[in-house]
PDB file of C-alpha atoms and ligand atoms in Angstrom:
ATOM      1  CA  MET I   1      76.145 143.096 231.130  1.00  0.00           C
ATOM      2  CA  ILE I   2      72.825 141.431 231.893  1.00  0.00           C
ATOM      3  CA  ILE I   3      69.393 142.396 230.549  1.00  0.00           C
ATOM      4  CA  ASP I   4      66.303 140.763 232.029  1.00  0.00           C
ATOM      5  CA  SER I   5      63.840 140.791 229.129  1.00  0.00           C
ATOM      6  CA  HIS I   6      60.731 139.815 231.101  1.00  0.00           C
ATOM      7  CA  THR I   7      59.691 141.643 234.278  1.00  0.00           C
ATOM      8  CA  HIS I   8      56.557 143.186 235.743  1.00  0.00           C
ATOM      9  CA  THR I   9      56.003 145.973 238.257  1.00  0.00           C
ATOM     10  CA  PHE I  10      52.889 147.690 239.562  1.00  0.00           C
ATOM     11  CA  PRO I  11      52.256 151.178 240.957  1.00  0.00           C
ATOM     12  CA  ALA I  12      53.296 151.265 244.651  1.00  0.00           C
ATOM     13  CA  SER I  13      49.746 152.089 245.784  1.00  0.00           C
ATOM     14  CA  MET I  14      48.292 149.036 244.046  1.00  0.00           C
ATOM     15  CA  ALA I  15      51.138 146.518 244.266  1.00  0.00           C
ATOM     16  CA  PRO I  16      50.136 144.742 247.525  1.00  0.00           C
ATOM     17  CA  GLN I  17      46.600 144.097 246.268  1.00  0.00           C
ATOM     18  CA  VAL I  18      47.662 143.081 242.753  1.00  0.00           C
ATOM     19  CA  ILE I  19      50.331 140.726 244.067  1.00  0.00           C
ATOM     20  CA  ALA I  20      47.906 139.166 246.572  1.00  0.00           C
ATOM     21  CA  ASN I  21      45.278 138.624 243.874  1.00  0.00           C
ATOM     22  CA  LEU I  22      47.693 137.103 241.389  1.00  0.00           C
ATOM     23  CA  GLN I  23      49.302 134.881 244.033  1.00  0.00           C
ATOM     24  CA  GLN I  24      45.898 133.523 244.919  1.00  0.00           C
ATOM     25  CA  LYS I  25      44.782 133.022 241.335  1.00  0.00           C
ATOM     26  CA  ALA I  26      47.972 131.380 240.137  1.00  0.00           C
ATOM     27  CA  SER I  27      49.050 129.473 243.271  1.00  0.00           C
ATOM     28  CA  SER I  28      52.365 131.210 242.742  1.00  0.00           C
ATOM     29  CA  VAL I  29      54.674 133.242 244.919  1.00  0.00           C
ATOM     30  CA  ALA I  30      56.103 136.738 244.461  1.00  0.00           C
ATOM     31  CA  TYR I  31      59.802 137.228 245.150  1.00  0.00           C
ATOM     32  CA  THR I  32      59.624 141.033 245.458  1.00  0.00           C
ATOM     33  CA  GLU I  33      56.941 143.498 246.488  1.00  0.00           C
ATOM     34  CA  GLY I  34      56.303 144.087 242.791  1.00  0.00           C
ATOM     35  CA  THR I  35      57.222 147.792 242.704  1.00  0.00           C
ATOM     36  CA  ASP I  36      59.874 149.570 240.604  1.00  0.00           C
ATOM     37  CA  ALA I  37      61.919 150.167 243.776  1.00  0.00           C
ATOM     38  CA  ALA I  38      61.788 146.488 244.737  1.00  0.00           C
ATOM     39  CA  LEU I  39      62.795 145.422 241.229  1.00  0.00           C
ATOM     40  CA  ARG I  40      65.752 147.834 241.256  1.00  0.00           C
ATOM     41  CA  GLN I  41      66.865 146.398 244.591  1.00  0.00           C
ATOM     42  CA  SER I  42      66.636 142.890 243.141  1.00  0.00           C
ATOM     43  CA  MET I  43      68.676 144.033 240.101  1.00  0.00           C
ATOM     44  CA  ARG I  44      71.406 145.406 242.356  1.00  0.00           C
ATOM     45  CA  VAL I  45      71.618 142.123 244.250  1.00  0.00           C
ATOM     46  CA  SER I  46      71.608 140.046 241.042  1.00  0.00           C
ATOM     47  CA  GLY I  47      73.991 142.169 238.951  1.00  0.00           C
ATOM     48  CA  ILE I  48      71.344 143.035 236.367  1.00  0.00           C
ATOM     49  CA  ASP I  49      71.913 146.246 234.393  1.00  0.00           C
ATOM     50  CA  CYS I  50      68.539 146.548 232.724  1.00  0.00           C
ATOM     51  CA  SER I  51      65.069 145.115 233.193  1.00  0.00           C
ATOM     52  CA  ILE I  52      62.439 145.234 230.471  1.00  0.00           C
ATOM     53  CA  LEU I  53      58.998 145.962 231.948  1.00  0.00           C
ATOM     54  CA  LEU I  54      56.065 144.274 230.233  1.00  0.00           C
ATOM     55  CA  PRO I  55      52.754 145.997 231.010  1.00  0.00           C
ATOM     56  CA  VAL I  56      49.672 143.805 230.676  1.00  0.00           C
ATOM     57  CA  MET I  57      46.556 145.665 229.608  1.00  0.00           C
ATOM     58  CA  THR I  58      43.438 143.795 230.665  1.00  0.00           C
ATOM     59  CA  HIS I  59      40.956 146.457 229.511  1.00  0.00           C
ATOM     60  CA  PRO I  60      41.006 148.785 226.454  1.00  0.00           C
ATOM     61  CA  LYS I  61      40.514 151.760 228.783  1.00  0.00           C
ATOM     62  CA  GLN I  62      43.984 151.164 230.279  1.00  0.00           C
ATOM     63  CA  VAL I  63      45.909 151.368 227.014  1.00  0.00           C
ATOM     64  CA  THR I  64      46.649 155.084 226.655  1.00  0.00           C
ATOM     65  CA  LYS I  65      47.272 155.614 230.347  1.00  0.00           C
ATOM     66  CA  LEU I  66      49.651 152.672 230.744  1.00  0.00           C
ATOM     67  CA  ASN I  67      51.504 153.581 227.544  1.00  0.00           C
ATOM     68  CA  ASP I  68      51.934 157.132 228.886  1.00  0.00           C
ATOM     69  CA  ILE I  69      53.426 155.693 232.077  1.00  0.00           C
ATOM     70  CA  ALA I  70      55.783 153.540 229.974  1.00  0.00           C
ATOM     71  CA  ILE I  71      56.964 156.570 227.971  1.00  0.00           C
ATOM     72  CA  GLN I  72      57.516 158.497 231.196  1.00  0.00           C
ATOM     73  CA  LYS I  73      59.483 155.675 232.831  1.00  0.00           C
ATOM     74  CA  ASN I  74      61.809 155.415 229.839  1.00  0.00           C
ATOM     75  CA  GLU I  75      62.836 159.047 230.248  1.00  0.00           C
ATOM     76  CA  ALA I  76      64.632 157.976 233.432  1.00  0.00           C
ATOM     77  CA  PHE I  77      66.082 154.810 231.902  1.00  0.00           C
ATOM     78  CA  SER I  78      69.731 155.816 232.185  1.00  0.00           C
ATOM     79  CA  ASP I  79      69.246 156.295 235.950  1.00  0.00           C
ATOM     80  CA  THR I  80      66.896 153.431 236.730  1.00  0.00           C
ATOM     81  CA  GLY I  81      67.865 150.688 234.286  1.00  0.00           C
ATOM     82  CA  LEU I  82      64.130 150.103 233.781  1.00  0.00           C
ATOM     83  CA  PHE I  83      62.935 150.124 230.175  1.00  0.00           C
ATOM     84  CA  SER I  84      59.223 149.654 229.620  1.00  0.00           C
ATOM     85  CA  LEU I  85      57.562 148.297 226.535  1.00  0.00           C
ATOM     86  CA  GLY I  86      54.090 149.491 225.664  1.00  0.00           C
ATOM     87  CA  GLY I  87      50.996 147.398 225.321  1.00  0.00           C
ATOM     88  CA  MET I  88      47.812 147.007 223.347  1.00  0.00           C
ATOM     89  CA  HIS I  89      44.390 145.484 223.970  1.00  0.00           C
ATOM     90  CA  PRO I  90      42.560 143.624 221.182  1.00  0.00           C
ATOM     91  CA  ASP I  91      39.458 145.795 221.686  1.00  0.00           C
ATOM     92  CA  PHE I  92      41.255 149.160 221.589  1.00  0.00           C
ATOM     93  CA  GLU I  93      39.680 150.863 218.610  1.00  0.00           C
ATOM     94  CA  ASP I  94      42.355 153.231 217.380  1.00  0.00           C
ATOM     95  CA  TYR I  95      45.212 150.742 217.721  1.00  0.00           C
ATOM     96  CA  GLY I  96      47.016 151.970 214.593  1.00  0.00           C
ATOM     97  CA  LYS I  97      47.352 155.571 215.754  1.00  0.00           C
ATOM     98  CA  GLU I  98      48.319 154.494 219.272  1.00  0.00           C
ATOM     99  CA  LEU I  99      51.065 152.159 218.007  1.00  0.00           C
ATOM    100  CA  GLU I 100      52.439 154.943 215.810  1.00  0.00           C
ATOM    101  CA  ARG I 101      52.352 157.310 218.789  1.00  0.00           C
ATOM    102  CA  ILE I 102      54.291 155.039 221.148  1.00  0.00           C
ATOM    103  CA  ALA I 103      56.861 154.220 218.458  1.00  0.00           C
ATOM    104  CA  ARG I 104      57.393 157.954 217.929  1.00  0.00           C
ATOM    105  CA  HIS I 105      58.015 158.298 221.661  1.00  0.00           C
ATOM    106  CA  GLY I 106      60.807 155.737 221.690  1.00  0.00           C
ATOM    107  CA  ILE I 107      58.895 152.641 222.800  1.00  0.00           C
ATOM    108  CA  THR I 108      60.466 149.687 220.982  1.00  0.00           C
ATOM    109  CA  GLY I 109      57.983 146.882 221.585  1.00  0.00           C
ATOM    110  CA  ILE I 110      54.590 145.862 222.912  1.00  0.00           C
ATOM    111  CA  LYS I 111      53.357 143.113 225.192  1.00  0.00           C
ATOM    112  CA  LEU I 112      50.300 141.044 224.305  1.00  0.00           C
ATOM    113  CA  HIS I 113      48.727 138.650 226.799  1.00  0.00           C
ATOM    114  CA  PRO I 114      46.073 136.577 224.970  1.00  0.00           C
ATOM    115  CA  ALA I 115      44.996 134.720 228.165  1.00  0.00           C
ATOM    116  CA  TYR I 116      44.506 137.842 230.297  1.00  0.00           C
ATOM    117  CA  GLN I 117      42.954 139.583 227.303  1.00  0.00           C
ATOM    118  CA  GLY I 118      40.537 136.673 226.710  1.00  0.00           C
ATOM    119  CA  THR I 119      41.309 136.451 222.991  1.00  0.00           C
ATOM    120  CA  ASP I 120      43.062 133.783 220.920  1.00  0.00           C
ATOM    121  CA  LEU I 121      46.340 134.934 219.404  1.00  0.00           C
ATOM    122  CA  ASP I 122      45.155 134.102 215.879  1.00  0.00           C
ATOM    123  CA  ASP I 123      42.027 136.290 216.259  1.00  0.00           C
ATOM    124  CA  VAL I 124      41.840 138.919 213.531  1.00  0.00           C
ATOM    125  CA  ARG I 125      42.020 141.659 216.196  1.00  0.00           C
ATOM    126  CA  PHE I 126      45.454 140.436 217.282  1.00  0.00           C
ATOM    127  CA  LEU I 127      46.612 139.781 213.722  1.00  0.00           C
ATOM    128  CA  ARG I 128      45.925 143.378 212.662  1.00  0.00           C
ATOM    129  CA  ILE I 129      47.693 144.710 215.795  1.00  0.00           C
ATOM    130  CA  ILE I 130      50.730 142.504 215.102  1.00  0.00           C
ATOM    131  CA  GLU I 131      50.819 143.607 211.464  1.00  0.00           C
ATOM    132  CA  LYS I 132      50.671 147.291 212.396  1.00  0.00           C
ATOM    133  CA  ALA I 133      53.239 146.887 215.208  1.00  0.00           C
ATOM    134  CA  ALA I 134      55.649 145.257 212.756  1.00  0.00           C
ATOM    135  CA  GLN I 135      55.136 148.161 210.335  1.00  0.00           C
ATOM    136  CA  CYS I 136      56.061 150.518 213.213  1.00  0.00           C
ATOM    137  CA  HIS I 137      59.251 148.447 213.808  1.00  0.00           C
ATOM    138  CA  LEU I 138      57.995 147.388 217.236  1.00  0.00           C
ATOM    139  CA  ALA I 139      58.963 144.041 218.738  1.00  0.00           C
ATOM    140  CA  ILE I 140      55.968 141.959 219.833  1.00  0.00           C
ATOM    141  CA  VAL I 141      56.263 140.019 223.081  1.00  0.00           C
ATOM    142  CA  VAL I 142      53.511 137.450 223.557  1.00  0.00           C
ATOM    143  CA  HIS I 143      52.648 135.399 226.616  1.00  0.00           C
ATOM    144  CA  ALA I 144      52.893 132.047 224.820  1.00  0.00           C
ATOM    145  CA  GLY I 145      51.324 128.791 225.902  1.00  0.00           C
ATOM    146  CA  TRP I 146      49.153 128.091 228.928  1.00  0.00           C
ATOM    147  CA  ASP I 147      48.747 130.586 231.742  1.00  0.00           C
ATOM    148  CA  ILE I 148      49.226 129.263 235.249  1.00  0.00           C
ATOM    149  CA  GLY I 149      46.033 131.005 236.413  1.00  0.00           C
ATOM    150  CA  ILE I 150      43.872 130.164 233.368  1.00  0.00           C
ATOM    151  CA  MET I 151      44.209 126.471 232.628  1.00  0.00           C
ATOM    152  CA  HIS I 152      40.892 125.870 230.836  1.00  0.00           C
ATOM    153  CA  ARG I 153      42.060 127.167 227.446  1.00  0.00           C
ATOM    154  CA  ASN I 154      45.374 127.785 225.704  1.00  0.00           C
ATOM    155  CA  PHE I 155      44.935 131.238 224.121  1.00  0.00           C
ATOM    156  CA  ALA I 156      48.398 131.274 222.508  1.00  0.00           C
ATOM    157  CA  CYS I 157      49.103 127.719 221.406  1.00  0.00           C
ATOM    158  CA  VAL I 158      51.604 126.617 218.770  1.00  0.00           C
ATOM    159  CA  ALA I 159      48.915 126.431 216.032  1.00  0.00           C
ATOM    160  CA  HIS I 160      47.942 130.083 216.733  1.00  0.00           C
ATOM    161  CA  ILE I 161      51.598 131.095 216.568  1.00  0.00           C
ATOM    162  CA  GLN I 162      52.009 129.285 213.255  1.00  0.00           C
ATOM    163  CA  THR I 163      49.062 131.251 211.857  1.00  0.00           C
ATOM    164  CA  VAL I 164      50.766 134.513 212.899  1.00  0.00           C
ATOM    165  CA  LEU I 165      53.960 133.393 211.169  1.00  0.00           C
ATOM    166  CA  LYS I 166      52.131 132.335 208.023  1.00  0.00           C
ATOM    167  CA  GLU I 167      49.930 135.423 207.734  1.00  0.00           C
ATOM    168  CA  ILE I 168      52.301 138.158 208.905  1.00  0.00           C
ATOM    169  CA  SER I 169      55.747 136.840 209.781  1.00  0.00           C
ATOM    170  CA  PRO I 170      56.725 139.798 211.995  1.00  0.00           C
ATOM    171  CA  PRO I 171      60.527 140.196 212.124  1.00  0.00           C
ATOM    172  CA  LYS I 172      60.626 140.472 215.935  1.00  0.00           C
ATOM    173  CA  LEU I 173      58.169 138.104 217.588  1.00  0.00           C
ATOM    174  CA  VAL I 174      59.200 137.133 221.121  1.00  0.00           C
ATOM    175  CA  LEU I 175      57.422 134.095 222.579  1.00  0.00           C
ATOM    176  CA  ALA I 176      57.634 134.219 226.348  1.00  0.00           C
ATOM    177  CA  HIS I 177      58.209 131.130 228.509  1.00  0.00           C
ATOM    178  CA  MET I 178      60.338 129.253 225.939  1.00  0.00           C
ATOM    179  CA  GLY I 179      57.822 129.360 223.121  1.00  0.00           C
ATOM    180  CA  GLY I 180      54.763 128.156 225.051  1.00  0.00           C
ATOM    181  CA  TRP I 181      54.297 127.521 228.764  1.00  0.00           C
ATOM    182  CA  LYS I 182      53.723 123.804 229.439  1.00  0.00           C
ATOM    183  CA  ASP I 183      53.500 123.257 225.674  1.00  0.00           C
ATOM    184  CA  TRP I 184      57.178 122.469 225.287  1.00  0.00           C
ATOM    185  CA  ASP I 185      56.949 119.137 223.431  1.00  0.00           C
ATOM    186  CA  THR I 186      54.992 120.816 220.630  1.00  0.00           C
ATOM    187  CA  VAL I 187      57.287 123.850 220.714  1.00  0.00           C
ATOM    188  CA  GLU I 188      60.313 121.590 220.334  1.00  0.00           C
ATOM    189  CA  LYS I 189      58.725 119.775 217.405  1.00  0.00           C
ATOM    190  CA  GLU I 190      57.076 122.666 215.572  1.00  0.00           C
ATOM    191  CA  LEU I 191      58.710 125.989 216.462  1.00  0.00           C
ATOM    192  CA  CYS I 192      62.431 125.338 216.862  1.00  0.00           C
ATOM    193  CA  GLY I 193      64.309 127.027 214.033  1.00  0.00           C
ATOM    194  CA  GLU I 194      61.414 129.361 213.119  1.00  0.00           C
ATOM    195  CA  ASN I 195      61.986 133.095 212.891  1.00  0.00           C
ATOM    196  CA  VAL I 196      60.898 133.793 216.488  1.00  0.00           C
ATOM    197  CA  TYR I 197      62.624 134.559 219.763  1.00  0.00           C
ATOM    198  CA  PHE I 198      62.009 132.581 222.957  1.00  0.00           C
ATOM    199  CA  ASP I 199      62.446 134.160 226.365  1.00  0.00           C
ATOM    200  CA  THR I 200      63.556 131.895 229.201  1.00  0.00           C
ATOM    201  CA  SER I 201      61.183 133.296 231.842  1.00  0.00           C
ATOM    202  CA  PHE I 202      59.356 131.001 234.265  1.00  0.00           C
ATOM    203  CA  SER I 203      60.160 127.854 232.339  1.00  0.00           C
ATOM    204  CA  LEU I 204      63.168 126.016 233.756  1.00  0.00           C
ATOM    205  CA  GLY I 205      62.882 123.910 236.919  1.00  0.00           C
ATOM    206  CA  ALA I 206      59.918 123.893 239.295  1.00  0.00           C
ATOM    207  CA  TYR I 207      57.977 126.636 241.015  1.00  0.00           C
ATOM    208  CA  GLU I 208      57.242 126.724 244.709  1.00  0.00           C
ATOM    209  CA  PRO I 209      53.699 127.548 245.810  1.00  0.00           C
ATOM    210  CA  PRO I 210      53.176 130.009 248.678  1.00  0.00           C
ATOM    211  CA  LYS I 211      53.044 128.671 252.227  1.00  0.00           C
ATOM    212  CA  GLY I 212      49.883 126.797 253.034  1.00  0.00           C
ATOM    213  CA  VAL I 213      48.910 126.270 249.391  1.00  0.00           C
ATOM    214  CA  SER I 214      49.173 122.728 248.175  1.00  0.00           C
ATOM    215  CA  VAL I 215      49.882 122.231 244.512  1.00  0.00           C
ATOM    216  CA  PRO I 216      50.428 118.726 243.131  1.00  0.00           C
ATOM    217  CA  PRO I 217      54.054 118.073 242.110  1.00  0.00           C
ATOM    218  CA  ALA I 218      52.999 117.432 238.495  1.00  0.00           C
ATOM    219  CA  GLN I 219      51.563 120.936 238.277  1.00  0.00           C
ATOM    220  CA  ARG I 220      54.680 122.485 239.822  1.00  0.00           C
ATOM    221  CA  ARG I 221      56.980 120.781 237.378  1.00  0.00           C
ATOM    222  CA  MET I 222      58.109 122.903 234.448  1.00  0.00           C
ATOM    223  CA  LEU I 223      60.733 122.410 231.764  1.00  0.00           C
ATOM    224  CA  GLY I 224      63.514 119.977 232.689  1.00  0.00           C
ATOM    225  CA  LYS I 225      67.108 121.054 232.176  1.00  0.00           C
ATOM    226  CA  GLU I 226      67.725 118.428 229.510  1.00  0.00           C
ATOM    227  CA  GLN I 227      64.821 119.507 227.300  1.00  0.00           C
ATOM    228  CA  PHE I 228      65.531 123.194 227.961  1.00  0.00           C
ATOM    229  CA  CYS I 229      69.110 122.778 226.714  1.00  0.00           C
ATOM    230  CA  ARG I 230      67.936 120.720 223.751  1.00  0.00           C
ATOM    231  CA  ILE I 231      65.438 123.425 222.698  1.00  0.00           C
ATOM    232  CA  VAL I 232      68.101 126.147 223.014  1.00  0.00           C
ATOM    233  CA  GLY I 233      70.466 124.027 220.918  1.00  0.00           C
ATOM    234  CA  LYS I 234      67.901 123.282 218.215  1.00  0.00           C
ATOM    235  CA  HIS I 235      66.498 126.813 218.069  1.00  0.00           C
ATOM    236  CA  GLY I 236      69.846 128.624 218.245  1.00  0.00           C
ATOM    237  CA  PHE I 237      71.154 130.769 221.110  1.00  0.00           C
ATOM    238  CA  GLU I 238      70.985 133.877 218.899  1.00  0.00           C
ATOM    239  CA  LYS I 239      67.190 133.696 219.292  1.00  0.00           C
ATOM    240  CA  ILE I 240      67.007 133.177 223.069  1.00  0.00           C
ATOM    241  CA  LEU I 241      66.475 136.056 225.520  1.00  0.00           C
ATOM    242  CA  PHE I 242      67.144 135.774 229.227  1.00  0.00           C
ATOM    243  CA  GLY I 243      64.050 136.633 231.280  1.00  0.00           C
ATOM    244  CA  SER I 244      63.005 135.981 234.871  1.00  0.00           C
ATOM    245  CA  ASP I 245      59.319 136.978 235.044  1.00  0.00           C
ATOM    246  CA  SER I 246      60.144 138.890 238.242  1.00  0.00           C
ATOM    247  CA  PRO I 247      58.371 139.173 240.663  1.00  0.00           C
ATOM    248  CA  TRP I 248      57.238 135.600 239.924  1.00  0.00           C
ATOM    249  CA  SER I 249      60.799 134.253 239.936  1.00  0.00           C
ATOM    250  CA  ASP I 250      63.952 135.329 241.693  1.00  0.00           C
ATOM    251  CA  GLN I 251      66.260 137.165 239.276  1.00  0.00           C
ATOM    252  CA  ALA I 252      69.555 135.909 240.761  1.00  0.00           C
ATOM    253  CA  ASN I 253      68.319 132.336 240.804  1.00  0.00           C
ATOM    254  CA  SER I 254      67.091 132.635 237.198  1.00  0.00           C
ATOM    255  CA  ILE I 255      70.584 133.753 236.095  1.00  0.00           C
ATOM    256  CA  ALA I 256      72.234 130.910 238.003  1.00  0.00           C
ATOM    257  CA  GLN I 257      69.926 128.338 236.382  1.00  0.00           C
ATOM    258  CA  ILE I 258      70.855 129.457 232.862  1.00  0.00           C
ATOM    259  CA  LYS I 259      74.566 129.670 233.677  1.00  0.00           C
ATOM    260  CA  ALA I 260      74.417 126.127 235.058  1.00  0.00           C
ATOM    261  CA  CYS I 261      73.416 124.905 231.592  1.00  0.00           C
ATOM    262  CA  GLY I 262      77.006 125.531 230.428  1.00  0.00           C
ATOM    263  CA  PHE I 263      76.230 127.049 227.028  1.00  0.00           C
ATOM    264  CA  GLY I 264      79.634 128.757 226.904  1.00  0.00           C
ATOM    265  CA  GLU I 265      80.720 132.379 226.934  1.00  0.00           C
ATOM    266  CA  ASN I 266      79.678 133.243 223.399  1.00  0.00           C
ATOM    267  CA  ALA I 267      76.167 131.858 223.777  1.00  0.00           C
ATOM    268  CA  ASN I 268      75.754 133.406 227.239  1.00  0.00           C
ATOM    269  CA  GLU I 269      76.648 136.851 225.912  1.00  0.00           C
ATOM    270  CA  SER I 270      73.922 136.501 223.308  1.00  0.00           C
ATOM    271  CA  ILE I 271      71.355 135.150 225.732  1.00  0.00           C
ATOM    272  CA  PHE I 272      72.091 137.552 228.595  1.00  0.00           C
ATOM    273  CA  HIS I 273      72.297 140.805 226.646  1.00  0.00           C
ATOM    274  CA  LYS I 274      73.211 140.925 222.942  1.00  0.00           C
ATOM    275  CA  ASN I 275      69.932 139.516 221.641  1.00  0.00           C
ATOM    276  CA  ALA I 276      67.847 141.799 223.865  1.00  0.00           C
ATOM    277  CA  GLN I 277      69.920 144.806 222.800  1.00  0.00           C
ATOM    278  CA  ASN I 278      69.105 144.017 219.177  1.00  0.00           C
ATOM    279  CA  VAL I 279      65.445 143.223 219.688  1.00  0.00           C
ATOM    280  CA  PHE I 280      64.616 146.167 221.957  1.00  0.00           C
ATOM    281  CA  HIS I 281      67.288 148.653 220.810  1.00  0.00           C
ATOM    282  CA  ILE I 282      68.803 148.943 224.272  1.00  0.00           C
ATOM    283  CA  ASN I 283      71.901 151.096 224.454  1.00  0.00           C
ATOM    284  CA  LYS I 284      73.214 151.292 227.955  1.00  0.00           C
TER     285      LYS I 284
HETATM  286 ZN1   ZN S 301      55.225 137.561 232.746  1.00  0.00          ZN
END
């Protein structure tokens, strides 16, 4: 069984525009059309049983609507294999009630994106959301480290994460992109062994820019295999979740990259599904 803990889709009517915008902004390339149908097709090809959808809410007005869509999608989970988390925006006023509501409706986690939400992770608005989410037994998935499209400021750096751990210590904090995108030396030094999960999405290897876009090799380079394996070893495979960041990476290729690390059957079972089942309460 394979669970992809980090995927994104967009409504079919908006997907072409959203994908085009994000490709432009991030000098990145989409591997699917970015719809639920395209993700399900990719899952069939890659042998993935379940994909966790992470909605990113860039405006407080989107929160209720996108959480409603998440709740609705999860009703069809046993057919689709798509399980959506909810989300929250730092400026959403009634965050406490909304988090209680989504938890009641079977949502098991939320996604926070400090860079796209223009707010540092250690801002009091995020801290109170994280505290309340933990009280509601929700996992908290954070875009950690730099964002490929917003390189002027690191909104979720290791120091911010340490503040969250010191002040709240939520039991299920998932740091996307191996603890902090392009911040891996500090992650290796400061976060390995802490009570946090890392997801593997968009971290190992190099990314290819779209045709006609030139991106310097240094910018394309991500986490090398040696350091990736070292971080997994130091942190412990029981706290690593497989994720692809589809559509921004190819799911089958992401699986192959992790398998090529040779962690062994026991570790792979944890990384590819057991840990995600525990964190997000997935029973499939
Ligand atoms: Zn992502």
